[in-house]
Amino acid sequence: RIITIVLGNSYYEESMNDPYLAYLGSQGILLSNYHAVWHPSQPNYIAMIRASKSGLTDFNQDVEGASLPDLLEEKGISWKAYIENYPGNGFNESHSVDKLYVRKHNPFISMNQIRTNSSRFIYIVNADRLKKDIEDGTVPQYVFYTPNMANSGHDTNVNHASNFLNNTFIPLIEPLLINSRTLLVITFDESSKYLDSLTNYNHIYTAFIGPNVLKSMKHEDDGWYNHYSFVPTIELNWNLSALGTGDDTESTPFSDGFFLDII
């Protein structure tokens, strides 16, 4: 099982200055040279499930064509997106009434092939559902989790996001992490200093955590990666077809072999 949680708007050094995020990085594999692909937010989320920005440069745009769920379904791999404060039922507005949910942080609803098909958008659910799915033993193999605008740190700060991880999210999914074939990926959508320098563009924190990360494997990986790396890695893990939508030649899988065959 792969669980990805996407936090919001923090540059790498800021994230590493947070004690809990630094601790999590030390307990797994810290990708110290990982980058978001754009500003504002939405293209980064699309990149994580399509290995392409798909021409998006702004908010609340729709995308035609296949994405990661198409490949997963083709192979019989279960998936679900747990989105905090999401109103449900294919909700397609830019934000919820309380503005804690925003469409731009829900890439699946932007995919035309999912949004227009009620048999598919049922796999986009309010994050409150995760607790019950854990209790019922029905958590899918691929999980994408988006905290709300406060818990992600977007409208608060990285310390708030870290506290959410430490006090709420990690304790919630702890029963899943007992499974030796579960991997948690913690990343950010973009850097708050996305134009800090041309050589360090959109540098963000990303770490792999889980029981399958053996003590002997814990280290810092300084290889160059970005959000495009998610899709080819997941394709390899489950032997999926290839989307073939990479925006650049850097759309390469993560190099650590432990990531593969975790199912």
CSV table of C-alpha atoms in Angstrom, one decimal:
chain,number,residue,atom,x,y,z
A,1,ARG,CA,0.0,0.0,0.0
A,2,ILE,CA,1.2,3.5,-0.8
A,3,ILE,CA,-0.2,6.4,1.2
A,4,THR,CA,0.7,9.9,0.0
A,5,ILE,CA,-0.1,13.0,2.1
A,6,VAL,CA,0.4,16.4,0.6
A,7,LEU,CA,1.0,19.4,2.8
A,8,GLY,CA,1.2,23.0,1.7
A,9,ASN,CA,3.6,25.8,0.9
A,10,SER,CA,6.8,25.3,2.8
A,11,TYR,CA,10.4,25.6,1.6
A,12,TYR,CA,12.8,22.8,2.4
A,13,GLU,CA,14.9,24.5,5.0
A,14,GLU,CA,11.8,25.7,6.8
A,15,SER,CA,10.4,22.2,6.9
A,16,MET,CA,13.7,20.7,8.2
A,17,ASN,CA,13.8,23.3,11.0
A,18,ASP,CA,10.6,21.8,12.3
A,19,PRO,CA,11.6,19.1,14.9
A,20,TYR,CA,9.0,16.6,14.0
A,21,LEU,CA,9.4,16.7,10.3
A,22,ALA,CA,13.2,16.4,10.8
A,23,TYR,CA,12.6,13.4,13.0
A,24,LEU,CA,10.4,11.8,10.4
A,25,GLY,CA,13.0,12.3,7.8
A,26,SER,CA,15.6,10.6,10.0
A,27,GLN,CA,13.3,7.6,10.4
A,28,GLY,CA,13.1,6.9,6.7
A,29,ILE,CA,14.5,8.1,3.5
A,30,LEU,CA,14.7,11.9,3.2
A,31,LEU,CA,14.7,13.2,-0.4
A,32,SER,CA,16.8,16.3,0.1
A,33,ASN,CA,16.8,17.4,-3.5
A,34,TYR,CA,13.1,17.1,-4.3
A,35,HIS,CA,11.2,19.8,-6.2
A,36,ALA,CA,7.7,21.0,-7.0
A,37,VAL,CA,7.1,21.8,-10.6
A,38,TRP,CA,5.1,25.0,-10.6
A,39,HIS,CA,3.3,27.9,-8.8
A,40,PRO,CA,0.4,28.1,-8.0
A,41,SER,CA,-0.8,24.9,-6.5
A,42,GLN,CA,-2.9,23.0,-8.9
A,43,PRO,CA,-0.3,21.9,-11.5
A,44,ASN,CA,1.7,20.3,-8.8
A,45,TYR,CA,-1.2,18.1,-7.8
A,46,ILE,CA,-2.0,17.2,-11.4
A,47,ALA,CA,1.7,16.3,-11.8
A,48,MET,CA,1.5,13.8,-9.0
A,49,ILE,CA,-1.2,11.7,-10.7
A,50,ARG,CA,-0.4,12.4,-14.4
A,51,ALA,CA,3.4,13.1,-14.6
A,52,SER,CA,2.6,16.3,-16.4
A,53,LYS,CA,1.2,19.7,-15.7
A,54,SER,CA,-1.0,19.1,-18.7
A,55,GLY,CA,-0.6,22.8,-19.7
A,56,LEU,CA,-2.1,24.1,-16.5
A,57,THR,CA,-0.8,27.3,-15.0
A,58,ASP,CA,-3.6,28.5,-12.8
A,59,PHE,CA,-6.4,27.3,-10.5
A,60,ASN,CA,-9.5,25.1,-11.1
A,61,GLN,CA,-8.8,24.0,-14.6
A,62,ASP,CA,-9.9,20.7,-16.0
A,63,VAL,CA,-7.7,18.0,-17.7
A,64,GLU,CA,-8.6,15.7,-20.5
A,65,GLY,CA,-7.0,12.3,-20.8
A,66,ALA,CA,-5.8,9.4,-18.6
A,67,SER,CA,-4.3,9.7,-15.2
A,68,LEU,CA,-3.0,7.3,-12.5
A,69,PRO,CA,-6.4,6.0,-11.5
A,70,ASP,CA,-7.0,4.8,-15.0
A,71,LEU,CA,-3.9,2.6,-14.8
A,72,LEU,CA,-4.7,1.4,-11.3
A,73,GLU,CA,-8.3,0.4,-12.3
A,74,GLU,CA,-7.0,-1.4,-15.4
A,75,LYS,CA,-4.8,-3.5,-13.2
A,76,GLY,CA,-7.4,-4.1,-10.5
A,77,ILE,CA,-5.5,-1.9,-7.9
A,78,SER,CA,-7.9,-0.2,-5.5
A,79,TRP,CA,-7.6,3.6,-4.9
A,80,LYS,CA,-9.2,6.4,-3.0
A,81,ALA,CA,-8.6,10.1,-2.4
A,82,TYR,CA,-9.4,11.2,1.1
A,83,ILE,CA,-9.9,15.0,1.0
A,84,GLU,CA,-10.6,17.0,4.2
A,85,ASN,CA,-13.8,19.1,4.2
A,86,TYR,CA,-14.7,17.8,0.7
A,87,PRO,CA,-18.5,18.1,0.4
A,88,GLY,CA,-18.7,14.9,-1.6
A,89,ASN,CA,-20.8,13.6,-4.5
A,90,GLY,CA,-18.6,14.9,-7.2
A,91,PHE,CA,-18.6,18.5,-5.8
A,92,ASN,CA,-17.2,20.7,-8.5
A,93,GLU,CA,-17.1,24.2,-7.1
A,94,SER,CA,-13.9,26.0,-6.4
A,95,HIS,CA,-14.2,25.7,-2.6
A,96,SER,CA,-16.5,24.6,0.2
A,97,VAL,CA,-18.6,27.2,2.1
A,98,ASP,CA,-16.1,27.2,4.9
A,99,LYS,CA,-13.2,27.5,2.4
A,100,LEU,CA,-11.3,24.8,4.2
A,101,TYR,CA,-11.7,22.6,1.1
A,102,VAL,CA,-10.4,23.9,-2.2
A,103,ARG,CA,-10.7,22.2,-5.6
A,104,LYS,CA,-7.2,23.1,-6.7
A,105,HIS,CA,-5.9,20.7,-4.0
A,106,ASN,CA,-8.1,17.8,-5.3
A,107,PRO,CA,-6.5,16.7,-8.6
A,108,PHE,CA,-8.9,13.8,-9.2
A,109,ILE,CA,-12.0,16.1,-9.6
A,110,SER,CA,-10.1,18.0,-12.3
A,111,MET,CA,-9.8,14.9,-14.4
A,112,ASN,CA,-12.7,14.9,-16.9
A,113,GLN,CA,-12.8,11.1,-17.1
A,114,ILE,CA,-13.3,10.9,-13.3
A,115,ARG,CA,-15.4,14.0,-12.6
A,116,THR,CA,-18.1,13.2,-15.2
A,117,ASN,CA,-18.5,9.5,-14.2
A,118,SER,CA,-20.4,8.9,-11.0
A,119,SER,CA,-19.1,5.3,-10.8
A,120,ARG,CA,-15.5,6.8,-10.5
A,121,PHE,CA,-15.9,10.0,-8.5
A,122,ILE,CA,-17.3,7.9,-5.6
A,123,TYR,CA,-13.6,7.1,-4.9
A,124,ILE,CA,-13.1,10.8,-4.0
A,125,VAL,CA,-14.4,11.0,-0.4
A,126,ASN,CA,-14.3,13.2,2.7
A,127,ALA,CA,-11.3,12.4,4.8
A,128,ASP,CA,-13.5,11.5,7.7
A,129,ARG,CA,-14.1,8.2,5.9
A,130,LEU,CA,-10.6,7.1,6.5
A,131,LYS,CA,-11.2,6.2,10.1
A,132,LYS,CA,-14.1,3.9,9.2
A,133,ASP,CA,-12.2,2.3,6.3
A,134,ILE,CA,-9.3,1.5,8.7
A,135,GLU,CA,-11.7,0.0,11.2
A,136,ASP,CA,-13.4,-2.0,8.5
A,137,GLY,CA,-10.2,-3.1,6.8
A,138,THR,CA,-11.2,-1.6,3.5
A,139,VAL,CA,-8.4,1.0,3.0
A,140,PRO,CA,-7.3,0.7,-0.7
A,141,GLN,CA,-3.9,0.0,-2.0
A,142,TYR,CA,-3.3,3.5,-3.3
A,143,VAL,CA,-4.3,6.4,-0.9
A,144,PHE,CA,-4.0,10.1,-1.6
A,145,TYR,CA,-4.7,12.3,1.4
A,146,THR,CA,-5.2,16.1,1.2
A,147,PRO,CA,-5.5,18.0,4.5
A,148,ASN,CA,-7.6,21.1,4.6
A,149,MET,CA,-6.3,24.6,4.2
A,150,ALA,CA,-5.5,24.9,7.9
A,151,ASN,CA,-4.1,21.4,8.6
A,152,SER,CA,-1.9,21.4,5.5
A,153,GLY,CA,-0.1,24.6,6.6
A,154,HIS,CA,-1.3,26.5,3.6
A,155,ASP,CA,-3.3,29.1,5.6
A,156,THR,CA,-1.4,28.5,8.9
A,157,ASN,CA,2.3,27.5,8.9
A,158,VAL,CA,4.5,24.5,8.7
A,159,ASN,CA,4.5,24.0,12.5
A,160,HIS,CA,0.7,23.7,12.4
A,161,ALA,CA,1.0,21.1,9.6
A,162,SER,CA,3.7,19.2,11.6
A,163,ASN,CA,1.4,19.2,14.7
A,164,PHE,CA,-1.4,17.8,12.6
A,165,LEU,CA,0.9,15.0,11.4
A,166,ASN,CA,2.1,14.2,14.9
A,167,ASN,CA,-1.1,14.4,16.8
A,168,THR,CA,-3.8,13.4,14.3
A,169,PHE,CA,-2.7,11.8,11.0
A,170,ILE,CA,0.1,9.5,12.1
A,171,PRO,CA,-1.8,8.2,15.1
A,172,LEU,CA,-4.8,7.6,12.8
A,173,ILE,CA,-2.9,5.5,10.2
A,174,GLU,CA,-0.7,3.7,12.7
A,175,PRO,CA,-2.7,0.5,12.3
A,176,LEU,CA,-1.8,0.6,8.5
A,177,LEU,CA,1.9,1.2,9.2
A,178,ILE,CA,2.1,-2.1,11.0
A,179,ASN,CA,1.9,-3.7,7.6
A,180,SER,CA,5.4,-4.2,6.4
A,181,ARG,CA,4.2,-3.5,2.8
A,182,THR,CA,2.8,-0.1,3.5
A,183,LEU,CA,4.7,3.1,2.6
A,184,LEU,CA,3.9,6.6,3.7
A,185,VAL,CA,5.0,9.4,1.5
A,186,ILE,CA,5.0,12.9,3.0
A,187,THR,CA,5.5,15.8,0.6
A,188,PHE,CA,4.5,19.4,0.0
A,189,ASP,CA,2.7,20.8,-3.0
A,190,GLU,CA,5.1,23.7,-3.5
A,191,SER,CA,7.7,25.8,-1.8
A,192,SER,CA,6.7,29.1,-0.2
A,193,LYS,CA,10.0,30.3,-1.8
A,194,TYR,CA,9.3,28.8,-5.2
A,195,LEU,CA,11.5,31.4,-7.0
A,196,ASP,CA,14.3,31.4,-4.4
A,197,SER,CA,16.8,30.6,-7.1
A,198,LEU,CA,16.9,29.1,-10.6
A,199,THR,CA,19.2,26.4,-9.4
A,200,ASN,CA,17.1,25.5,-6.4
A,201,TYR,CA,13.6,26.1,-7.9
A,202,ASN,CA,10.7,25.0,-5.7
A,203,HIS,CA,12.8,23.0,-3.3
A,204,ILE,CA,10.5,21.0,-0.9
A,205,TYR,CA,10.6,18.4,1.8
A,206,THR,CA,9.7,14.8,0.9
A,207,ALA,CA,10.2,11.7,3.0
A,208,PHE,CA,9.4,8.0,2.7
A,209,ILE,CA,8.3,6.4,6.0
A,210,GLY,CA,7.3,2.9,6.9
A,211,PRO,CA,8.2,-0.5,8.3
A,212,ASN,CA,9.6,-1.6,5.0
A,213,VAL,CA,12.2,1.1,5.3
A,214,LEU,CA,14.8,-1.0,7.2
A,215,LYS,CA,17.1,0.7,9.6
A,216,SER,CA,20.0,-0.1,7.4
A,217,MET,CA,18.3,1.8,4.6
A,218,LYS,CA,17.5,5.0,6.5
A,219,HIS,CA,19.4,7.8,4.8
A,220,GLU,CA,19.3,11.0,2.8
A,221,ASP,CA,18.9,10.7,-0.9
A,222,ASP,CA,20.2,13.7,-2.7
A,223,GLY,CA,19.2,12.6,-6.2
A,224,TRP,CA,17.2,15.1,-8.2
A,225,TYR,CA,13.4,14.4,-8.2
A,226,ASN,CA,10.2,16.2,-8.6
A,227,HIS,CA,6.4,15.5,-8.6
A,228,TYR,CA,6.7,13.8,-12.0
A,229,SER,CA,8.6,11.0,-10.3
A,230,PHE,CA,5.5,9.7,-8.5
A,231,VAL,CA,3.7,8.2,-11.6
A,232,PRO,CA,6.6,6.2,-13.1
A,233,THR,CA,7.5,4.8,-9.7
A,234,ILE,CA,3.9,3.6,-9.0
A,235,GLU,CA,3.8,2.2,-12.6
A,236,LEU,CA,6.9,0.1,-11.7
A,237,ASN,CA,5.6,-0.9,-8.3
A,238,TRP,CA,2.4,-2.4,-9.7
A,239,ASN,CA,3.6,-3.2,-13.2
A,240,LEU,CA,1.1,-0.8,-14.7
A,241,SER,CA,0.9,0.5,-18.2
A,242,ALA,CA,2.7,3.7,-18.9
A,243,LEU,CA,0.8,7.0,-19.1
A,244,GLY,CA,3.6,8.5,-21.3
A,245,THR,CA,2.7,12.0,-20.3
A,246,GLY,CA,6.0,13.2,-18.7
A,247,ASP,CA,6.6,16.9,-19.2
A,248,ASP,CA,10.4,16.6,-19.2
A,249,THR,CA,13.2,14.1,-19.3
A,250,GLU,CA,13.4,14.1,-15.5
A,251,SER,CA,10.2,12.1,-15.1
A,252,THR,CA,12.2,9.2,-13.7
A,253,PRO,CA,11.3,6.8,-10.8
A,254,PHE,CA,12.7,7.2,-7.3
A,255,SER,CA,16.0,5.2,-7.3
A,256,ASP,CA,15.5,3.4,-4.0
A,257,GLY,CA,14.6,-0.2,-4.9
A,258,PHE,CA,12.8,-0.7,-1.6
A,259,PHE,CA,10.0,1.4,-2.9
A,260,LEU,CA,9.2,-1.3,-5.5
A,261,ASP,CA,6.9,-4.3,-4.9
A,262,ILE,CA,5.4,-3.0,-1.7
A,263,ILE,CA,1.8,-3.4,-3.0
